[in-house]
Coordinates of C-alpha atoms in Angstrom, one line a residue:
M84 CA 5.6 44.6 -16.3
S85 CA 6.9 46.6 -13.3
L86 CA 6.2 45.0 -9.9
V87 CA 7.9 47.7 -7.8
N88 CA 6.1 51.0 -7.5
P89 CA 8.6 53.8 -6.7
N90 CA 5.8 55.9 -5.3
L91 CA 4.9 53.5 -2.6
E92 CA 4.7 54.8 1.0
P93 CA 8.1 54.8 2.9
H94 CA 7.0 51.8 5.0
W95 CA 8.0 49.6 1.9
Q96 CA 11.6 49.2 0.8
K97 CA 13.0 47.4 -2.1
H98 CA 15.2 44.4 -1.2
P99 CA 18.9 45.0 -2.1
N100 CA 19.1 41.6 -3.9
Y101 CA 16.3 42.5 -6.2
P102 CA 17.5 43.2 -9.8
Q103 CA 17.2 46.7 -11.0
D104 CA 15.3 45.7 -14.2
N105 CA 12.7 43.9 -12.0
A106 CA 13.2 40.7 -14.0
L107 CA 12.3 37.8 -11.7
G108 CA 13.8 35.0 -13.9
A109 CA 10.7 33.2 -15.1
P110 CA 10.1 30.3 -15.4
D111 CA 11.6 29.8 -12.0
F112 CA 8.5 31.4 -10.5
S113 CA 5.1 30.1 -10.8
L114 CA 3.9 33.5 -9.6
Y115 CA 5.4 37.0 -9.6
P116 CA 6.0 38.0 -6.0
C117 CA 6.3 41.5 -4.7
P118 CA 9.9 41.7 -3.5
L119 CA 9.6 44.2 -0.6
R120 CA 10.9 44.4 2.9
I121 CA 8.1 45.4 5.3
Q122 CA 9.0 48.0 7.9
T123 CA 6.1 49.2 10.0
T124 CA 5.5 50.7 13.4
S125 CA 4.7 47.7 15.6
P126 CA 8.0 45.8 16.1
T127 CA 6.7 43.5 18.8
T128 CA 3.9 41.9 16.7
F129 CA 4.1 38.0 16.7
L130 CA 3.5 36.5 13.3
L131 CA 2.7 32.9 12.4
L132 CA 2.5 31.7 8.8
G133 CA 1.9 28.2 7.6
I134 CA 4.3 27.2 4.8
A135 CA 2.6 25.3 2.0
S136 CA 5.5 24.8 -0.3
T137 CA 8.9 26.2 -1.1
K138 CA 10.8 26.9 -4.3
E139 CA 14.2 28.3 -5.2
T140 CA 14.2 31.6 -7.2
S141 CA 16.7 33.3 -9.5
L142 CA 17.6 35.9 -6.9
P143 CA 20.9 35.2 -5.1
G144 CA 20.3 33.5 -1.8
V145 CA 16.6 34.0 -2.0
S146 CA 13.8 31.4 -2.1
S147 CA 10.0 31.7 -2.2
A148 CA 7.2 30.0 -0.4
H149 CA 3.5 29.7 -0.7
I150 CA 2.0 30.3 2.7
L151 CA -1.4 30.4 4.3
L152 CA -1.9 33.5 6.5
R153 CA -3.5 32.4 9.9
W154 CA -3.6 35.8 11.6
S155 CA -3.5 39.5 10.5
I156 CA -0.2 41.1 9.7
P157 CA -0.2 44.6 11.2
Y158 CA 2.7 47.0 11.0
G159 CA 6.0 45.5 12.2
N160 CA 9.6 45.1 11.2
Y161 CA 10.1 42.0 9.1
E162 CA 13.7 41.7 7.8
D163 CA 14.3 40.3 4.4
L164 CA 10.6 39.4 4.0
F165 CA 8.7 39.8 0.7
I166 CA 4.9 39.6 0.6
G167 CA 2.4 40.0 -2.2
T168 CA -1.1 38.8 -3.0
T169 CA -3.0 38.0 -6.2
P170 CA -5.9 40.3 -7.0
M171 CA -9.3 39.1 -5.9
L172 CA -7.8 36.0 -4.1
L173 CA -6.9 34.3 -7.4
N174 CA -5.4 30.9 -7.3
L175 CA -1.8 31.0 -6.2
L176 CA -0.7 28.7 -8.9
A177 CA -1.8 31.0 -11.7
R178 CA 0.4 33.7 -13.0
G179 CA -0.7 37.2 -12.1
T180 CA 0.1 40.6 -10.8
Y181 CA 0.5 41.2 -7.0
L182 CA -1.1 44.0 -5.1
H183 CA 0.8 45.8 -2.3
H184 CA -0.9 46.0 1.1
K185 CA -0.1 47.8 4.3
Q186 CA -2.0 45.1 6.2
I187 CA -3.1 41.6 5.4
K188 CA -6.0 39.9 7.1
A189 CA -6.8 36.3 7.4
A190 CA -7.8 34.2 5.7
Q191 CA -6.2 34.4 2.2
G192 CA -3.2 33.0 0.4
I193 CA -0.1 35.1 0.0
K194 CA 3.4 34.5 -1.3
I195 CA 6.5 35.1 0.8
T196 CA 10.1 35.3 -0.4
A197 CA 13.1 35.3 1.9
Q198 CA 16.6 34.1 2.3
G199 CA 17.0 30.5 3.6
L200 CA 13.5 29.3 2.7
E201 CA 15.1 26.3 0.8
H202 CA 15.7 24.8 4.3
A203 CA 12.1 25.3 5.3
I204 CA 9.8 22.3 5.8
A205 CA 6.4 22.5 4.2
G206 CA 3.6 22.3 6.8
T207 CA 5.6 23.8 9.7
G208 CA 5.1 27.2 11.2
L209 CA 7.1 30.3 10.2
Y210 CA 8.0 32.5 13.2
V211 CA 9.1 36.2 13.2
V212 CA 11.2 37.2 16.2
G213 CA 10.5 40.6 17.7
P214 CA 12.9 42.7 19.8
D215 CA 11.4 41.4 23.0
D216 CA 11.3 37.7 22.0
D217 CA 13.9 35.1 23.0
L218 CA 15.4 33.6 19.9
E219 CA 16.2 30.3 21.6
D220 CA 12.6 29.9 22.8
I221 CA 11.2 30.6 19.3
K222 CA 13.6 28.0 17.9
E223 CA 12.5 25.4 20.4
A224 CA 8.8 26.2 19.6
A225 CA 9.5 25.9 15.8
M226 CA 11.1 22.4 16.4
E227 CA 8.2 21.0 18.4
D228 CA 6.4 19.6 15.3
M229 CA 9.6 17.9 14.0
K230 CA 10.4 16.4 17.4
S231 CA 7.0 14.7 17.3
V232 CA 7.7 13.3 13.9
L233 CA 11.3 12.2 14.7
S234 CA 10.1 10.4 17.8
R235 CA 8.3 7.9 15.6
I236 CA 11.4 6.7 13.8
D237 CA 12.3 3.1 14.8
K238 CA 15.3 3.2 17.2
S239 CA 16.6 -0.1 15.9
G240 CA 17.6 1.6 12.7
E241 CA 15.5 -0.9 10.6
G242 CA 12.5 0.2 8.6
V243 CA 11.2 1.8 5.4
Y244 CA 12.0 5.3 4.3
V245 CA 8.9 7.6 4.2
Q246 CA 8.6 10.7 2.0
A247 CA 5.6 13.1 2.0
S248 CA 4.6 16.5 0.6
T249 CA 4.1 18.3 3.9
L250 CA 4.6 17.8 7.6
G251 CA 0.9 17.1 8.1
S252 CA 0.9 14.4 5.4
L253 CA 4.0 12.9 6.9
E254 CA 2.4 12.8 10.4
A255 CA -0.7 11.1 9.0
L256 CA 1.3 8.5 7.1
L257 CA 3.5 7.8 10.2
E258 CA 0.5 7.4 12.4
F259 CA -1.0 4.9 9.9
L260 CA 2.2 2.9 9.7
K261 CA 2.5 2.8 13.5
S262 CA -1.0 1.4 14.0
P263 CA -1.3 -2.2 15.3
A264 CA -3.1 -3.4 12.2
V265 CA -0.2 -2.2 10.0
S266 CA 2.9 -2.1 12.2
I267 CA 5.5 -1.1 9.6
P268 CA 8.7 0.3 11.2
V269 CA 10.2 3.6 9.8
S270 CA 13.9 4.2 9.7
G271 CA 14.0 7.6 8.0
I272 CA 11.8 10.5 6.8
G273 CA 11.8 13.3 4.2
I274 CA 9.6 16.0 2.9
G275 CA 9.2 17.1 -0.7
P276 CA 10.1 15.3 -3.9
V277 CA 12.2 12.1 -3.8
H278 CA 15.8 12.9 -4.7
K279 CA 19.0 10.8 -5.1
K280 CA 20.0 11.5 -1.5
D281 CA 16.7 9.9 -0.3
V282 CA 17.4 6.8 -2.3
M283 CA 20.9 6.6 -0.8
K284 CA 19.4 6.8 2.7
A285 CA 16.9 4.0 1.9
S286 CA 19.6 1.8 0.3
V287 CA 21.2 1.3 3.8
M288 CA 18.5 -1.4 4.4
L289 CA 19.8 -3.5 1.5
E290 CA 22.4 -4.8 3.9
K291 CA 20.2 -5.0 6.9
K292 CA 16.7 -6.1 5.8
K293 CA 16.1 -6.1 2.0
E294 CA 12.3 -5.8 2.3
Y295 CA 12.8 -2.5 4.0
A296 CA 15.0 -1.0 1.3
T297 CA 11.9 0.9 0.0
I298 CA 10.6 4.4 -0.2
L299 CA 6.9 5.1 0.5
A300 CA 6.3 8.3 -1.4
F301 CA 3.0 9.9 -0.3
D302 CA 1.7 12.6 -2.7
V303 CA 5.2 13.6 -4.0
K304 CA 7.1 13.3 -7.2
V305 CA 10.2 11.3 -7.9
T306 CA 13.0 12.9 -9.8
P307 CA 14.3 11.0 -12.9
E308 CA 17.8 10.9 -11.3
A309 CA 16.3 9.3 -8.1
R310 CA 14.3 6.8 -10.1
E311 CA 17.4 5.8 -12.1
L312 CA 19.5 5.4 -9.0
A313 CA 16.8 3.4 -7.2
D314 CA 16.6 0.9 -10.2
D315 CA 20.4 0.5 -10.2
M316 CA 20.7 -0.1 -6.5
G317 CA 17.6 -2.2 -6.1
V318 CA 15.6 0.2 -3.9
K319 CA 11.8 0.0 -4.4
I320 CA 9.8 3.2 -4.7
F321 CA 6.0 3.1 -4.2
I322 CA 4.0 6.2 -5.1
A323 CA 0.4 7.0 -4.2
D324 CA -1.7 10.0 -3.2
I325 CA -3.9 7.8 -0.9
I326 CA -2.3 6.2 2.2
Y327 CA -4.2 3.0 1.8
H328 CA -3.1 2.5 -1.8
L329 CA 0.5 3.1 -0.7
F330 CA 0.1 0.4 2.0
D331 CA -1.5 -2.1 -0.5
Q332 CA 1.4 -1.7 -2.8
F333 CA 4.0 -2.3 -0.1
K334 CA 2.0 -5.3 1.4
A335 CA 1.9 -6.9 -2.1
Y336 CA 5.6 -6.4 -2.5
I337 CA 6.3 -7.9 1.0
D338 CA 4.0 -10.9 0.3
N339 CA 5.8 -11.6 -3.0
L340 CA 9.2 -11.4 -1.2
K341 CA 8.0 -13.9 1.4
E342 CA 6.8 -16.4 -1.2
E343 CA 10.1 -16.0 -3.0
K344 CA 12.0 -16.7 0.2
K345 CA 9.9 -19.7 0.9
R346 CA 10.7 -21.2 -2.5
E347 CA 14.4 -20.6 -1.9
A348 CA 14.3 -22.2 1.5
A349 CA 12.0 -25.1 0.7
D350 CA 14.9 -27.6 0.5
E351 CA 15.7 -26.9 4.1
A352 CA 12.2 -26.8 5.5
V353 CA 11.2 -29.8 7.6
F354 CA 7.7 -29.6 9.1
P355 CA 7.1 -31.5 12.4
C356 CA 5.1 -34.6 12.4
V357 CA 4.6 -37.9 14.4
L358 CA 3.0 -40.8 12.5
K359 CA 1.8 -44.2 13.8
I360 CA 1.7 -47.2 11.5
M361 CA -1.8 -48.6 11.0
P362 CA -2.3 -52.4 11.4
N363 CA -2.8 -54.4 8.2
C364 CA -1.7 -51.4 6.2
I365 CA 1.7 -52.4 5.0
F366 CA 1.4 -52.1 1.2
N367 CA 5.0 -52.4 0.4
K368 CA 7.9 -53.2 2.7
K369 CA 10.9 -51.9 0.7
D370 CA 11.9 -49.6 -2.2
P371 CA 9.6 -47.8 -1.9
I372 CA 8.0 -48.3 1.5
V373 CA 4.2 -47.8 1.3
L374 CA 2.3 -47.6 4.6
G375 CA -1.0 -46.6 6.0
V376 CA -0.5 -44.2 8.9
D377 CA -2.3 -42.1 11.5
V378 CA -1.1 -38.5 11.8
L379 CA -0.8 -38.2 15.6
E380 CA 0.7 -34.7 15.6
G381 CA 1.9 -32.1 13.3
I382 CA 1.9 -32.0 9.5
A383 CA 3.4 -34.2 6.9
K384 CA 4.3 -33.0 3.4
D385 CA 5.2 -34.7 0.2
T386 CA 7.4 -33.6 -2.7
K387 CA 4.6 -31.5 -4.2
A388 CA 4.3 -29.4 -1.1
I389 CA 8.1 -29.1 -0.5
P390 CA 10.7 -30.2 -3.1
V391 CA 12.2 -33.0 -1.1
G392 CA 9.4 -34.2 1.1
T393 CA 9.4 -34.7 4.9
P394 CA 12.4 -36.8 6.1
I395 CA 11.3 -39.6 8.3
C396 CA 13.3 -41.4 11.1
I397 CA 12.7 -43.9 13.9
P398 CA 13.7 -42.5 17.3
Q399 CA 13.3 -45.9 19.0
R400 CA 15.8 -47.4 16.5
D401 CA 18.7 -44.9 17.2
F402 CA 17.1 -42.3 14.9
I403 CA 17.6 -44.4 11.8
D404 CA 16.6 -42.5 8.6
I405 CA 14.3 -44.5 6.4
G406 CA 13.7 -41.9 3.6
R407 CA 11.5 -39.0 2.7
I408 CA 7.8 -38.9 2.0
A409 CA 7.4 -38.9 -1.8
S410 CA 3.6 -38.9 -2.0
I411 CA 0.5 -39.0 0.2
E412 CA -3.0 -40.4 -0.6
N413 CA -6.2 -39.8 1.3
N414 CA -9.2 -42.0 0.3
H415 CA -7.3 -43.0 -2.8
K416 CA -6.8 -39.4 -3.8
P417 CA -3.4 -37.7 -3.9
V418 CA -2.9 -34.8 -1.5
D419 CA 0.1 -32.6 -0.8
I420 CA -0.2 -32.6 3.0
A421 CA -1.6 -34.6 5.9
K422 CA -2.5 -33.0 9.2
K423 CA -3.2 -34.2 12.7
G424 CA -6.2 -36.7 13.0
Q425 CA -6.1 -37.8 9.4
R426 CA -5.5 -41.4 8.2
V427 CA -3.5 -41.5 5.0
A428 CA -1.2 -43.8 2.9
I429 CA 2.4 -42.5 2.4
K430 CA 5.1 -43.6 0.1
I431 CA 8.7 -43.3 1.5
T432 CA 11.7 -43.3 -0.9
S433 CA 15.3 -43.6 0.0
T434 CA 17.3 -40.4 0.4
N435 CA 20.6 -42.0 -0.7
P436 CA 20.3 -44.7 -3.4
E437 CA 23.9 -45.9 -2.6
E438 CA 23.0 -46.8 1.0
Q439 CA 21.2 -50.0 1.9
Q440 CA 17.4 -49.6 1.4
K441 CA 15.5 -49.6 4.7
M442 CA 12.9 -52.3 5.1
F443 CA 9.8 -52.7 7.2
G444 CA 10.1 -55.8 9.5
R445 CA 13.9 -55.6 9.4
H446 CA 14.8 -52.0 10.4
F447 CA 11.6 -51.0 12.1
E448 CA 8.3 -52.6 13.2
M449 CA 4.6 -51.9 13.6
E450 CA 5.0 -50.4 17.1
D451 CA 7.6 -47.8 16.1
E452 CA 6.6 -44.2 15.6
L453 CA 7.7 -42.4 12.4
V454 CA 9.0 -38.9 13.2
S455 CA 10.1 -36.1 11.0
H456 CA 13.8 -35.6 11.3
I457 CA 14.3 -31.9 12.2
S458 CA 17.6 -30.1 12.7
R459 CA 18.9 -26.7 13.9
K460 CA 19.0 -25.5 10.4
S461 CA 15.4 -26.7 9.6
I462 CA 14.1 -25.0 12.7
D463 CA 15.7 -21.7 11.8
T464 CA 14.3 -22.0 8.3
L465 CA 10.8 -22.5 9.7
K466 CA 11.2 -19.5 12.0
A467 CA 12.5 -17.2 9.2
N468 CA 10.1 -18.2 6.4
Y469 CA 7.2 -20.3 7.6
R470 CA 6.4 -18.9 11.0
D471 CA 2.8 -18.1 10.1
D472 CA 2.3 -21.4 8.3
L473 CA 2.5 -23.5 11.6
S474 CA -0.1 -23.5 14.3
L475 CA 0.7 -23.0 17.9
D476 CA 0.3 -26.8 18.5
E477 CA 2.7 -27.5 15.6
W478 CA 5.3 -25.1 17.1
K479 CA 4.9 -26.9 20.4
L480 CA 5.7 -30.1 18.6
V481 CA 8.8 -28.4 17.2
V482 CA 9.9 -27.7 20.8
K483 CA 9.1 -31.3 21.8
L484 CA 11.1 -32.8 18.9
K485 CA 14.0 -30.3 19.5
T486 CA 14.3 -31.9 23.0
L487 CA 14.0 -35.4 21.6
F488 CA 16.8 -34.8 19.0
K489 CA 18.9 -32.9 21.6
I490 CA 19.1 -29.8 19.4
Q491 CA 20.7 -26.8 21.0

């Protein structure tokens, strides 16, 4: 099938890179373009085309792009520009013959082939510079859309990597991630399929913030090489063609990571509490100590809630440690935690069997308050992994106990 008509009007010239046998190298093309350079009589015409997608061709140094014509194309001088249309506005993704036109009017889909289109960004504008146009001004205008997108990248360098099919899709996703209800920082962006280079960029977060070593791929494919590299490096890739589905996947991943971190840090987590011994509620004085207490402030946890239970000390007795809460009962029923205002029975076991067992009536008395023994490390653990698990009043108690224990 010949795509170049030698009898065309002199306004159309064959591009020098186009093969003599007219072979376009299928299957590189999803469509057969009309590889012609347009030379017309209106060199000052301003042309704006919206790029829908780009693809490399078998022609040396030439790529093709599906575009949407926004305005008419009258005569002009368009260097290294190929234009063709499908008959009767057929779907651009179907193979077919192209018709030659002296003039194209909006709105219809056409295909453009030119050098350097592999660097074009889908969704941006394509500008043709006329003799009277300032090239630098046109370059600046062409970069405006990208400047808007780049301004949304987190300046701290921490965040997820975002990939979308077009500039418009990318802008929509970035706007969603930036919203107060979502608030997910973005450290890098890309347009088009996810390649190995994108995985490498996202992997930087593995050393900074593991949960952000992810790629949110919106309406794009992932190359097998990129998927293999991501699996090897530990970079997570989430794919969806609906923004909310993409967010749901990422949120579920973050929630699982948080729970995993909580389990790993549970041995170091000490929740703040202040307990008062209830009169006539001394059920066992020693090994283990069993007492009835009022929870004056904070939250007490046993070994079911955290592996080692809340460590208890007596500030009035030189901060002597009497053990950890092994179990809690409320109305004769076992519970994992006891909060402010509750009256519960607690069993306290020794933290070090080799040391002398502490005893009620010898090491502490009825009037002594029982306080959770926090430390600098336990405070940092709460901040890093249990921040949302404590109420504002409980955080205020942490500050109060920090002063009591003279923690810097």
